Amino acid sequence: MPLLQIAEPGQSPQPHQRRLAVGIDLGTTNSLVAAVRSGLAEPLADSAGQVILPSAVRYRDGRVDVGQAARDAASSDPFNTVISVKRLMGRGLADIKQLGEQLPYRFVEGESHMPFIETVQGAKSPVEVSADILRSLRQRAEGVLGGELVGAVITVPAYFDDAQRQATKDAARLAGLSVLRLLNEPTAAAVAYGLDQRAEGVVAIYDLGGGTFDISILRLTAGVFEVLATGGDSALGGDDFDHAIAGWIVEQAGLSADLDPGTQRRLLEAACAAKEALSQADDVPLSHGDWKGRLSRSHFDSLIEPLLARSLKACRRAVRDAGVEFEDIGAVVMVGGSTRVPRVREAVGELFGRPPMTDIDPDQVVAIGAAIQADTLAGNRRGGEELLLLDVNPLSLGLETMGGLMEKVIPRNTTIPVARAQDFTTYKDGQTAMMIHVLQGERELVRDCRSLARFELRGIPPMVAGAAKIRVTFQVDADGLLGVSARELGSGVEASIQVKPSYGLTDGEIARMLQDSFRHAGDDKAARALRELQVDAQRLLESVEAALEVDGARLLSREERAAIDEHMQALRALLDGDDGSAIERQTKRLTQVTDAFAARRMDASVKAALAGRRLNELEE
Amino acid sequence: MAISMTEAAARHVQRSLDGRGKGEGIRLGVRTTGCSGLAYVLEFVDEVTTEDEVFESHGVKVIIDPKSLAYLDGTELDFVREGLNEGFKFNNPNVRGECGCGESFNV
């Protein structure tokens, strides 16, 4: 007979209706599967008693190794052993080249621009490699739980875009798993600590994994987890600690920095072992070839200090983005194996002014939270209360305005779903169409942002510049899909478009775009100011030209006309330059010399309007 | 009339109760269902009712309602490992037949 588990009071399942569900943390370096059994959420171990499955897959002739065996072969068989495949999920080949990483694989481009890795078993996509990892976890879970799974909750980083989430779902389907839900990793960690049971509050999740660092600020209100802000560094993690130690060994042992991949991997393995030992020991012996030395914890702390500082800076930024104060944060949860490093815990504790939560194994906490959520979604919990999760858009959305400037309509970290409208107007007299250029990014100039879509609003009735009122509405639904519509309010003409805002945008790119925006904040402000002056000057020149054509001969003396022409000439000459104050001065001068002309034109048009009218007509 | 637990079962129940953070003990029972008529019930107990019988085994309370006791008298609850799978098993001397899958039984 099948073995039984203890149920909550009154919740004993019907025979044949036990709904086995698991939580899976599909990580960059390691993966885990966990389930709730007899009321306890626990990671499930393989036959050797190991709960952690290294996210490594080795393709061999006629078989596939997943886990430690594959990881061990990484240095001897680098082309056929795929590690850190999560970084490639939902990416195009071009994106991966931009990651700028030294990946040892031979990539080939498949249809749909998906990168394939050439192995002895043929070309493998990142989705297939992830599916092999998931399949191994599914088989383990079915063995441990003694039955088929109804489904799994799989965790993904909070900043994963549509394409990356979809790729994760595809991998699960390939592995024969039904996805109950994709859950954001920080939310899963908060659930594992039971923070969802609290009435409300703000929590921070500090997740320092093998290759990535993520900081998430969540707010819980009435059972709803809202991601207030996410931040981090997609190229910062425990691997960098290893590199720091390996670099130190290279320096101490007097090796040349140009090492073959095999040696490099052996060095990194030694560095990783030293790092782990230093969480307990005060110093460790190290050796490489003929060289022997010792590394103390305090020296290790100093090696990682610059890396740690980067993570703390990202924390401060996320807290600021979230619009909260450090005192408002009621709990800090530590996730990821690298948070075992004592110096990391200490520094995070100092920054947030409270000891971080470390009771649950930081490698397991995400899987445990996912298992609890899976148990709820499979209907095994009383009440079956569901956690709702609101998400945020990772980068600002906006559109192009005159002069190549980006006007933000939905700022980044706005919780979605959201709809925002903004009114724009026409730039020229009689303008009947308007190009709507939808952008994503933080920079002020269009050329520094990512272009998402363009569409045209046609059929605007001809009016003087500035008279038309065009309302542009941005709408992002719960799945992160953006819809943009434009409507001229007077006539009701409308145009709209659906765009996937984040498609193809890598988190590396997101991070780079964010960093750029901070680095260039000063330049951008100046550039924006210059563009605005140029647009003002251009607009003045055009209107003076138009006026001269109509009334120039009639209302101006030869001298007056010459003075205006001269000032226009001077302004045109300055227009393409970047001397903002000169443009501003010259714009003012041109306004002054045309003042009298403008006044005369006004008088003339008033006279024309009044001529031949009776007084009572004017009073109406 | 008696119900008992093996030491392994008691240890695992205690661990589960500790992890859950509350609970008086464990309820054993049967209910009419399934392809062979009866199925076992194994649940945490937050409230013991007046008609419940309470046994103690290795320091853990086993709670059972009188109707179920008729079907379960002499049963020993065990915690076993079969391959990767581990869980509770009822060693019930009253069982005459099980359904093919073993999830329900008759007496």
XYZ file of C-alpha atoms in Angstrom:
727
model
C 0.000 0.000 0.000
C 1.192 3.552 -0.549
C 2.770 5.349 2.356
C 0.681 8.060 3.985
C 1.511 11.565 5.089
C -0.161 13.483 7.881
C -2.852 15.904 6.758
C -4.218 19.034 8.384
C -7.375 18.410 10.485
C -10.277 17.578 8.175
C -8.060 17.736 5.094
C -7.324 14.058 4.513
C -7.251 13.515 0.779
C -9.529 11.039 -0.931
C -7.814 7.843 -2.066
C -6.253 8.372 -5.490
C -6.667 12.091 -5.077
C -3.566 13.031 -3.228
C -2.324 15.983 -5.092
C 1.431 15.939 -5.104
C 2.927 19.301 -5.901
C 6.465 20.561 -5.583
C 8.357 23.816 -5.544
C 11.400 24.098 -7.752
C 14.182 26.634 -7.447
C 15.763 26.531 -10.890
C 18.945 28.379 -10.129
C 21.906 29.621 -12.142
C 24.379 27.511 -10.180
C 22.227 25.052 -8.216
C 18.673 23.781 -8.369
C 16.439 22.207 -5.742
C 13.044 20.622 -5.432
C 10.998 20.793 -2.229
C 7.588 19.602 -1.120
C 5.273 19.876 1.859
C 4.950 16.521 3.590
C 3.148 15.971 6.860
C 2.886 19.719 7.254
C 6.606 20.398 6.780
C 8.168 21.990 3.755
C 11.439 20.257 3.055
C 13.833 19.876 0.185
C 13.788 16.394 -1.345
C 17.044 14.479 -1.456
C 18.306 12.138 -4.137
C 19.321 8.535 -3.421
C 22.721 9.734 -2.205
C 21.068 12.070 0.286
C 21.991 15.239 -1.641
C 19.358 17.955 -1.852
C 21.291 20.331 -4.099
C 21.456 19.516 -7.776
C 24.185 21.500 -9.509
C 22.610 23.175 -12.569
C 25.014 21.450 -14.908
C 24.245 19.172 -17.828
C 26.791 17.122 -19.726
C 25.892 15.645 -23.080
C 27.687 12.423 -23.876
C 27.378 9.791 -26.494
C 23.973 8.260 -25.852
C 23.419 9.657 -22.349
C 22.933 12.838 -20.405
C 24.513 13.529 -17.015
C 22.825 16.094 -14.805
C 24.188 17.486 -11.561
C 27.449 16.888 -9.785
C 28.775 14.372 -12.332
C 28.297 16.981 -15.043
C 29.778 19.785 -12.929
C 32.861 17.633 -12.262
C 33.332 17.154 -15.990
C 33.150 20.892 -16.679
C 36.917 21.318 -16.833
C 37.653 18.110 -18.758
C 34.794 18.406 -21.261
C 33.940 22.116 -21.466
C 32.221 22.046 -24.882
C 29.655 19.402 -23.954
C 29.056 20.506 -20.384
C 26.613 23.347 -19.980
C 26.637 25.345 -16.746
C 24.787 28.545 -15.760
C 22.302 27.999 -18.589
C 19.800 30.250 -16.781
C 21.761 33.245 -18.042
C 20.932 32.212 -21.595
C 17.192 31.673 -21.093
C 14.975 33.751 -23.317
C 17.921 35.445 -25.000
C 18.887 35.868 -28.596
C 22.353 35.113 -29.884
C 23.043 38.824 -30.223
C 22.048 39.369 -26.581
C 24.457 36.685 -25.448
C 27.352 38.167 -27.341
C 26.549 41.433 -25.585
C 26.748 39.736 -22.209
C 30.448 39.948 -22.857
C 31.086 36.747 -20.993
C 33.759 34.273 -21.806
C 31.463 31.343 -22.422
C 33.336 28.272 -23.618
C 30.465 27.003 -25.785
C 30.236 26.839 -29.513
C 27.047 28.700 -30.303
C 25.087 28.241 -33.471
C 22.124 30.350 -34.417
C 18.874 28.443 -34.826
C 15.592 29.585 -36.291
C 13.971 32.363 -34.281
C 17.438 33.683 -33.321
C 17.572 31.374 -30.345
C 21.139 30.380 -29.529
C 21.958 26.693 -29.714
C 24.948 25.101 -28.051
C 26.748 22.560 -30.164
C 27.331 19.297 -28.272
C 28.060 15.682 -29.172
C 24.302 15.156 -29.063
C 23.719 17.903 -31.571
C 22.593 21.473 -31.045
C 20.866 22.081 -27.714
C 18.841 25.172 -26.888
C 18.965 26.676 -23.372
C 15.324 25.591 -22.984
C 16.275 21.957 -23.612
C 19.204 22.144 -21.207
C 16.938 23.600 -18.498
C 14.383 20.891 -19.266
C 17.025 18.238 -18.586
C 17.626 19.768 -15.149
C 13.891 19.979 -14.447
C 13.342 16.400 -15.621
C 15.951 15.161 -13.175
C 14.206 17.053 -10.346
C 10.800 15.748 -11.399
C 12.005 12.150 -11.379
C 13.548 12.641 -7.970
C 10.333 14.164 -6.601
C 8.152 11.400 -8.006
C 10.453 8.809 -6.466
C 10.424 10.490 -3.076
C 6.722 11.320 -2.976
C 5.629 8.042 -4.493
C 3.387 9.261 -7.271
C 2.906 11.488 -10.222
C 3.048 15.249 -9.676
C 0.026 17.380 -10.408
C 2.294 20.326 -10.912
C 5.106 22.524 -9.789
C 5.724 26.098 -8.773
C 8.950 27.241 -10.389
C 10.742 30.338 -9.174
C 12.216 33.018 -11.416
C 14.034 36.281 -10.642
C 11.663 39.194 -10.108
C 13.184 41.077 -13.059
C 12.784 38.177 -15.542
C 11.062 39.524 -18.629
C 8.307 37.905 -20.651
C 10.640 36.003 -22.927
C 12.619 34.606 -20.021
C 9.477 33.565 -18.143
C 8.078 31.963 -21.263
C 11.339 30.074 -21.858
C 11.178 28.754 -18.286
C 7.607 27.562 -18.835
C 8.614 25.899 -22.100
C 11.426 24.067 -20.338
C 8.975 22.781 -17.715
C 6.606 21.550 -20.393
C 9.474 19.729 -22.139
C 10.336 18.097 -18.820
C 6.765 16.858 -18.405
C 5.901 19.267 -15.608
C 2.747 21.265 -15.383
C 3.494 24.764 -14.119
C 1.067 25.827 -11.407
C 2.705 29.229 -11.286
C 5.956 31.020 -11.825
C 6.770 32.678 -8.531
C 9.249 35.487 -8.032
C 12.244 34.293 -6.038
C 12.126 37.038 -3.369
C 8.443 36.372 -2.776
C 9.158 32.666 -2.333
C 11.835 33.495 0.248
C 9.405 35.734 2.140
C 6.768 32.983 2.064
C 9.289 30.453 3.431
C 9.788 32.644 6.499
C 6.038 32.963 6.913
C 6.227 36.712 6.345
C 3.011 36.412 4.341
C 1.304 35.521 7.619
C 2.109 38.929 9.060
C -0.498 41.607 8.841
C 1.606 43.989 6.795
C 5.038 45.446 6.454
C 7.995 46.048 4.183
C 10.622 43.347 3.761
C 13.949 43.269 1.942
C 15.287 40.143 0.270
C 19.060 40.114 -0.170
C 19.906 37.341 -2.629
C 23.565 36.772 -3.329
C 23.807 33.661 -5.449
C 26.583 32.133 -7.444
C 26.500 34.520 -10.355
C 23.918 37.171 -9.673
C 22.964 39.577 -6.946
C 19.379 40.674 -6.446
C 17.843 42.978 -3.920
C 14.073 43.176 -3.732
C 11.903 45.367 -1.587
C 8.449 43.890 -1.073
C 5.435 45.351 0.642
C 2.819 43.095 2.126
C -0.652 44.546 2.559
C -3.720 42.430 3.233
C -2.109 39.258 1.959
C -0.807 40.852 -1.217
C 2.888 40.916 -1.946
C 3.796 43.915 -3.987
C 7.273 44.258 -5.414
C 8.138 47.866 -4.591
C 11.511 47.776 -6.241
C 14.080 45.394 -7.551
C 17.701 46.047 -8.151
C 20.957 44.279 -8.225
C 23.814 43.339 -10.404
C 23.502 40.570 -12.950
C 27.254 40.047 -12.865
C 27.957 39.851 -9.142
C 27.935 36.726 -7.025
C 29.827 34.085 -5.155
C 31.659 33.239 -8.387
C 33.237 36.681 -8.197
C 34.434 35.865 -4.686
C 36.062 32.782 -6.237
C 37.609 34.910 -8.964
C 38.928 37.318 -6.349
C 40.613 34.462 -4.506
C 41.842 32.883 -7.759
C 43.259 36.238 -8.820
C 45.037 36.492 -5.498
C 46.507 32.988 -6.001
C 47.655 33.901 -9.520
C 49.329 36.992 -8.100
C 50.903 35.189 -5.126
C 52.093 32.220 -7.191
C 53.431 34.509 -9.901
C 51.420 32.812 -12.658
C 50.743 34.460 -15.976
C 47.179 35.719 -16.189
C 46.654 33.956 -19.495
C 45.620 30.465 -18.367
C 44.018 27.671 -20.342
C 40.363 26.911 -19.486
C 41.232 23.702 -17.637
C 43.738 25.370 -15.284
C 41.387 28.291 -14.827
C 38.594 25.984 -13.707
C 40.877 24.070 -11.319
C 42.000 27.351 -9.779
C 38.405 28.458 -9.354
C 37.450 25.148 -7.763
C 40.266 25.528 -5.236
C 39.208 29.132 -4.590
C 35.584 28.083 -4.061
C 36.606 25.397 -1.557
C 38.719 27.940 0.333
C 35.818 30.416 0.423
C 33.456 27.810 1.853
C 35.989 26.689 4.464
C 36.478 30.314 5.560
C 32.847 30.539 6.727
C 33.951 28.330 9.638
C 37.735 28.533 9.778
C 39.871 31.622 10.433
C 42.392 30.717 7.757
C 42.867 27.995 5.173
C 45.835 26.463 3.390
C 45.908 26.792 -0.399
C 48.120 25.283 -3.038
C 48.470 25.426 -6.777
C 51.193 23.436 -8.492
C 54.381 24.169 -6.584
C 52.962 27.163 -4.810
C 51.642 26.870 -1.259
C 50.120 29.588 0.867
C 47.478 30.498 3.422
C 44.486 32.781 3.157
C 43.066 34.348 6.324
C 39.451 35.313 6.736
C 40.306 38.942 7.283
C 42.306 39.008 4.061
C 39.425 37.269 2.271
C 37.086 39.939 3.691
C 39.295 42.637 2.216
C 39.389 40.840 -1.164
C 35.587 40.835 -1.369
C 35.036 44.296 0.140
C 34.707 46.090 -3.241
C 32.206 43.437 -4.412
C 30.259 43.735 -1.192
C 30.226 47.507 -1.531
C 28.594 47.154 -4.954
C 25.813 45.046 -3.477
C 25.229 47.508 -0.642
C 25.061 50.397 -3.083
C 22.375 48.530 -5.033
C 20.507 47.996 -1.750
C 20.502 51.715 -0.981
C 19.270 52.478 -4.475
C 16.473 49.886 -4.259
C 15.352 51.248 -0.905
C 15.294 54.741 -2.392
C 13.433 53.518 -5.491
C 10.893 51.815 -3.250
C 10.198 55.160 -1.607
C 10.737 53.788 1.883
C 13.201 54.486 4.656
C 15.538 51.891 6.139
C 13.577 52.121 9.435
C 10.407 51.032 7.598
C 11.903 47.678 6.660
C 10.655 45.135 9.145
C 12.681 42.123 8.052
C 15.684 41.289 5.899
C 15.798 37.790 4.443
C 19.070 36.260 3.301
C 19.008 34.058 0.223
C 21.772 32.367 -1.715
C 24.803 30.378 -0.625
C 27.076 33.418 -0.641
C 25.159 34.918 2.286
C 26.867 32.269 4.441
C 30.019 34.391 4.272
C 30.140 35.966 7.751
C 31.290 39.363 6.420
C 28.268 39.514 4.091
C 25.850 38.937 6.980
C 27.625 41.504 9.099
C 27.624 44.180 6.403
C 23.943 43.634 5.519
C 23.049 43.761 9.213
C 24.881 47.078 9.557
C 23.209 48.601 6.512
C 19.657 47.661 7.472
C 20.188 48.181 11.186
C 18.880 44.758 12.113
C 20.222 41.209 12.031
C 19.146 39.501 8.801
C 17.038 36.323 8.896
C 19.249 33.307 8.346
C 17.440 30.436 10.152
C 16.410 28.676 6.969
C 19.269 27.354 4.852
C 19.876 30.187 2.347
C 20.310 27.657 -0.461
C 16.929 26.085 0.292
C 14.760 29.005 1.321
C 13.444 29.798 -2.167
C 12.545 26.165 -2.931
C 10.840 25.865 0.457
C 8.709 28.927 -0.184
C 7.835 27.598 -3.633
C 6.826 24.253 -2.087
C 4.481 26.016 0.348
C 2.938 27.944 -2.523
C 2.637 24.742 -4.613
C 0.882 22.990 -1.736
C -1.587 25.871 -1.512
C -2.220 25.986 -5.248
C -2.699 22.209 -5.444
C -5.531 22.660 -2.961
C -3.906 20.861 -0.041
C -4.224 23.699 2.438
C -7.233 24.713 4.402
C -8.967 27.664 2.892
C -6.653 27.489 -0.090
C -5.988 31.183 0.317
C -3.939 32.359 -2.592
C -1.112 34.777 -2.507
C -1.479 37.517 -4.986
C 1.553 39.173 -6.351
C 1.764 42.516 -7.988
C 4.754 43.153 -10.198
C 6.611 46.240 -11.370
C 7.892 47.375 -14.748
C 11.671 47.327 -14.640
C 12.312 50.384 -16.857
C 10.400 53.570 -17.618
C 8.068 53.646 -20.593
C 7.505 56.784 -22.567
C 7.500 58.380 -25.978
C 9.532 60.637 -28.191
C 8.784 64.339 -28.204
C 10.183 67.111 -30.416
C 13.903 67.398 -30.434
C 14.550 63.700 -29.830
C 13.640 63.825 -26.156
C 12.137 60.959 -24.171
C 9.029 61.878 -22.237
C 8.327 59.321 -19.503
C 4.722 58.284 -19.165
C 5.102 55.318 -16.780
C 8.187 55.631 -14.576
C 10.122 52.506 -13.709
C 9.115 50.461 -10.663
C 5.473 51.390 -11.145
C 3.358 48.458 -10.021
C 1.482 46.809 -12.848
C -1.221 46.523 -14.075
C -1.287 50.277 -14.659
C -2.710 52.796 -17.106
C -1.401 56.353 -17.474
C -2.438 59.048 -19.877
C -0.645 62.192 -20.893
C -1.748 64.986 -23.246
C 0.391 66.136 -26.133
C -0.199 68.645 -28.868
C 0.792 69.414 -32.443
C 4.002 71.235 -33.212
C 3.159 72.832 -36.525
C 0.189 74.684 -37.949
C -2.103 72.393 -39.896
C -0.382 69.256 -38.736
C -2.713 66.314 -39.506
C -0.663 63.342 -38.397
C 1.506 62.534 -35.439
C 4.151 59.854 -35.110
C 4.023 58.063 -31.755
C 7.387 56.511 -30.961
C 7.202 54.258 -27.891
C 10.399 54.016 -25.856
C 11.783 52.211 -22.859
C 14.685 53.428 -20.763
C 15.891 55.947 -18.250
C 17.891 58.352 -20.391
C 16.719 61.764 -21.555
C 17.597 61.422 -25.224
C 15.772 59.054 -27.527
C 18.940 57.656 -29.036
C 20.001 56.325 -25.607
C 16.705 54.542 -24.975
C 15.324 51.387 -26.503
C 12.769 51.782 -29.238
C 9.767 49.502 -28.737
C 7.302 50.523 -31.420
C 6.203 53.310 -33.716
C 2.766 54.097 -34.989
C 1.004 57.023 -36.545
C -2.113 58.883 -35.516
C -3.669 60.197 -38.731
C -6.696 62.324 -39.503
C -6.105 65.103 -36.986
C -8.166 68.074 -38.214
C -5.868 70.943 -39.359
C -5.464 73.452 -36.545
C -2.878 75.970 -35.438
C 0.102 74.495 -33.648
C -0.692 73.695 -30.049
C -4.463 73.689 -30.472
C -4.966 69.953 -30.970
C -5.190 67.909 -27.796
C -3.831 64.398 -28.195
C -4.209 62.058 -25.286
C -1.734 59.177 -25.311
C -2.580 56.305 -22.966
C -0.072 53.689 -21.885
C -1.529 50.530 -20.414
C 0.496 47.633 -19.012
C -1.518 44.545 -18.087
C -0.708 41.943 -15.415
C 1.354 39.878 -17.858
C 3.563 42.864 -18.633
C 2.094 43.503 -22.069
C 2.032 47.152 -23.094
C -0.717 48.738 -25.115
C -0.431 52.329 -26.338
C -3.309 54.299 -27.777
C -3.498 57.873 -29.012
C -6.686 59.892 -29.427
C -7.280 63.399 -30.645
C -9.854 64.658 -28.184
C -11.582 67.187 -30.461
C -12.283 64.890 -33.386
C -12.056 61.505 -31.670
C -9.635 59.997 -34.201
C -7.736 57.155 -32.629
C -4.824 54.802 -33.217
C -3.293 52.118 -31.048
C -0.671 49.408 -30.895
C 0.215 46.414 -28.695
C 3.846 45.948 -27.774
C 5.761 43.554 -25.606
C 7.876 46.015 -23.690
C 10.470 43.704 -22.280
C 10.842 41.229 -25.084
C 14.454 40.651 -25.876
C 15.629 43.088 -23.274
C 18.179 41.284 -21.185
C 18.650 41.970 -17.513
C 22.237 42.822 -18.340
C 20.908 45.461 -20.664
C 18.428 46.643 -18.080
C 21.223 46.924 -15.552
C 23.445 48.717 -18.064
C 20.674 51.119 -19.029
C 20.045 51.902 -15.370
C 23.703 52.384 -14.596
C 24.116 54.605 -17.645
C 21.233 56.742 -16.542
C 22.881 57.403 -13.209
C 26.325 57.906 -14.665
C 25.017 60.283 -17.304
C 22.476 62.085 -15.165
C 24.442 65.351 -15.405
C 25.188 65.095 -19.138
C 21.595 64.149 -19.805
C 20.240 67.144 -17.986
C 22.516 69.422 -19.999
C 21.660 67.617 -23.229
C 17.978 67.950 -22.501
C 18.308 71.652 -21.753
C 20.237 72.169 -25.018
C 17.631 70.282 -27.039
C 14.870 72.334 -25.511
C 16.669 75.570 -26.415
C 17.237 74.301 -29.946
C 13.570 73.368 -30.310
C 12.498 76.815 -29.012
C 14.875 78.557 -31.412
C 13.717 76.435 -34.341
C 10.086 77.152 -33.540
C 10.795 80.926 -33.366
C 12.661 80.872 -36.685
C 9.818 79.029 -38.386
C 7.143 81.370 -37.115
C 9.160 84.503 -38.017
C 9.748 83.081 -41.492
C 6.053 82.392 -41.944
C 5.187 85.896 -40.741
C 7.772 87.537 -43.003
C 6.366 85.747 -46.006
C 2.872 87.046 -45.354
C 3.433 90.535 -43.934
C 7.150 91.252 -44.252
C 6.926 93.434 -47.335
C 3.806 95.261 -46.127
C 4.733 96.077 -42.534
C 8.518 96.357 -42.398
C 10.966 98.975 -43.568
C 14.059 97.841 -45.464
C 16.262 98.473 -42.368
C 13.948 96.612 -40.059
C 13.831 93.677 -42.463
C 17.625 93.602 -42.722
C 18.010 93.583 -38.909
C 15.590 90.675 -38.578
C 17.310 88.735 -41.370
C 20.669 89.272 -39.755
C 19.507 87.983 -36.370
C 17.826 84.991 -37.962
C 21.032 84.214 -39.778
C 22.978 84.377 -36.537
C 20.539 82.096 -34.747
C 20.572 79.549 -37.590
C 24.350 79.445 -37.413
C 24.210 78.660 -33.699
C 21.461 76.066 -34.003
C 23.605 73.046 -34.815
C 26.227 73.869 -32.223
C 26.102 72.916 -28.578
C 26.475 76.351 -26.996
C 23.167 76.485 -25.155
C 23.633 79.918 -23.609
C 24.541 81.479 -26.982
C 21.391 79.984 -28.520
C 19.369 81.304 -25.619
C 20.860 84.814 -25.957
C 20.355 84.929 -29.707
C 16.788 83.608 -29.404
C 16.069 86.484 -27.012
C 17.614 89.044 -29.359
C 15.588 87.802 -32.290
C 12.450 87.988 -30.158
C 13.310 91.591 -29.287
C 13.945 92.756 -32.861
C 10.724 91.123 -34.015
C 8.630 92.523 -31.162
C 7.588 95.626 -33.069
C 6.810 93.559 -36.157
C 4.658 91.198 -34.103
C 2.782 94.134 -32.559
C 2.135 95.664 -35.994
C 0.858 92.323 -37.315
C -1.470 92.051 -34.350
C -2.865 95.552 -34.963
C -3.282 94.806 -38.637
C -5.188 91.609 -38.041
C -7.421 93.222 -35.436
C -8.182 96.039 -37.860
C -8.939 93.533 -40.593
C -11.239 91.611 -38.291
C -13.069 94.732 -37.217
C -13.347 96.363 -40.600
C -16.888 96.529 -41.923
C -18.491 95.124 -38.788
C -21.188 96.782 -36.794
C -20.721 97.294 -33.084
C -23.573 94.956 -32.106
C -21.998 92.121 -34.102
C -18.872 92.454 -32.033
C -20.749 92.382 -28.759
C -22.204 88.939 -29.380
C -8.572 -2.167 22.677
C -5.334 -0.464 21.756
C -3.532 1.451 19.056
C 0.217 1.838 18.988
C 3.066 3.421 17.075
C 6.559 2.275 16.349
C 9.339 4.429 17.697
C 10.179 5.636 14.180
C 6.580 6.728 13.642
C 6.431 8.508 17.003
C 9.665 10.333 16.292
C 8.456 11.505 12.909
C 5.067 12.608 14.261
C 6.774 14.589 17.019
C 9.065 16.245 14.483
C 6.108 17.160 12.280
C 4.204 18.568 15.266
C 7.237 20.629 16.283
C 7.618 21.917 12.768
C 3.960 22.804 12.580
C 4.204 24.660 15.867
C 0.920 23.449 17.343
C -1.209 20.330 17.764
C -2.227 17.883 20.485
C -1.184 14.754 18.656
C -2.146 12.641 15.708
C -5.543 11.335 14.657
C -5.932 7.894 13.194
C -9.230 6.991 11.696
C -11.130 5.422 8.861
C -13.821 6.760 6.620
C -16.018 5.160 4.070
C -14.727 5.903 0.652
C -12.601 4.554 -2.149
C -12.835 1.466 -4.275
C -12.737 -1.035 -1.408
C -14.976 0.787 1.006
C -12.703 2.266 3.660
C -9.722 4.579 3.684
C -7.336 5.577 6.434
C -7.262 9.027 7.913
C -4.045 10.473 9.304
C -4.317 14.044 10.519
C -2.933 16.505 13.026
C -5.222 17.157 16.000
C -5.785 20.645 17.334
C -8.827 19.773 19.475
C -9.636 16.515 21.219
C -13.402 15.925 21.428
C -15.093 14.281 24.448
C -15.850 10.987 22.705
C -12.291 10.580 21.381
C -10.098 7.837 22.818
C -6.520 8.914 23.525
C -3.591 6.504 23.558
C -0.028 7.433 24.221
C 2.873 5.821 22.459
C 6.534 6.847 22.909
C 5.337 10.106 24.423
C 3.067 11.052 21.495
C -0.737 11.130 21.742
C -2.691 8.995 19.302
C -6.290 10.129 19.107
C -9.079 8.094 17.595
C -12.870 8.262 17.495
C -14.753 5.167 18.833
C -16.289 4.271 15.470
C -12.878 4.094 13.798
C -11.435 2.187 16.732
C -13.619 -0.803 15.847
C -11.836 -1.058 12.506
C -8.371 -0.230 13.767
C -8.090 -2.148 17.058
C -4.642 -3.659 17.335
C -3.240 -1.464 14.572
C 0.351 -0.365 14.760
C 1.363 2.809 12.911
C 4.809 2.556 11.383
C 7.059 4.994 9.531
C 8.967 3.323 6.742
C 11.198 4.075 3.838
C 10.655 2.380 0.514
C 13.330 3.434 -1.923
C 13.287 7.218 -1.977
C 9.757 7.368 -0.713
C 9.063 7.543 3.015
C 5.823 7.748 4.921
C 3.388 6.169 7.352
C 2.010 2.687 7.093
C -0.901 1.104 8.972
C -0.249 -2.450 10.126
C -3.898 -3.369 10.666
C -4.676 -6.967 11.672
C -8.374 -6.505 10.781
C -7.883 -6.006 7.053
C -9.275 -8.756 4.860
C -8.844 -7.206 1.442
C -7.291 -4.182 -0.178
C -7.962 -2.638 -3.520
C -5.273 -3.094 -6.114
C -3.683 0.207 -5.371
C -3.919 -0.345 -1.647
C -5.323 3.076 -0.910
C -8.574 1.664 0.434
C -9.454 -1.588 2.166
C -12.249 -3.608 3.755
C -12.549 -5.564 6.979
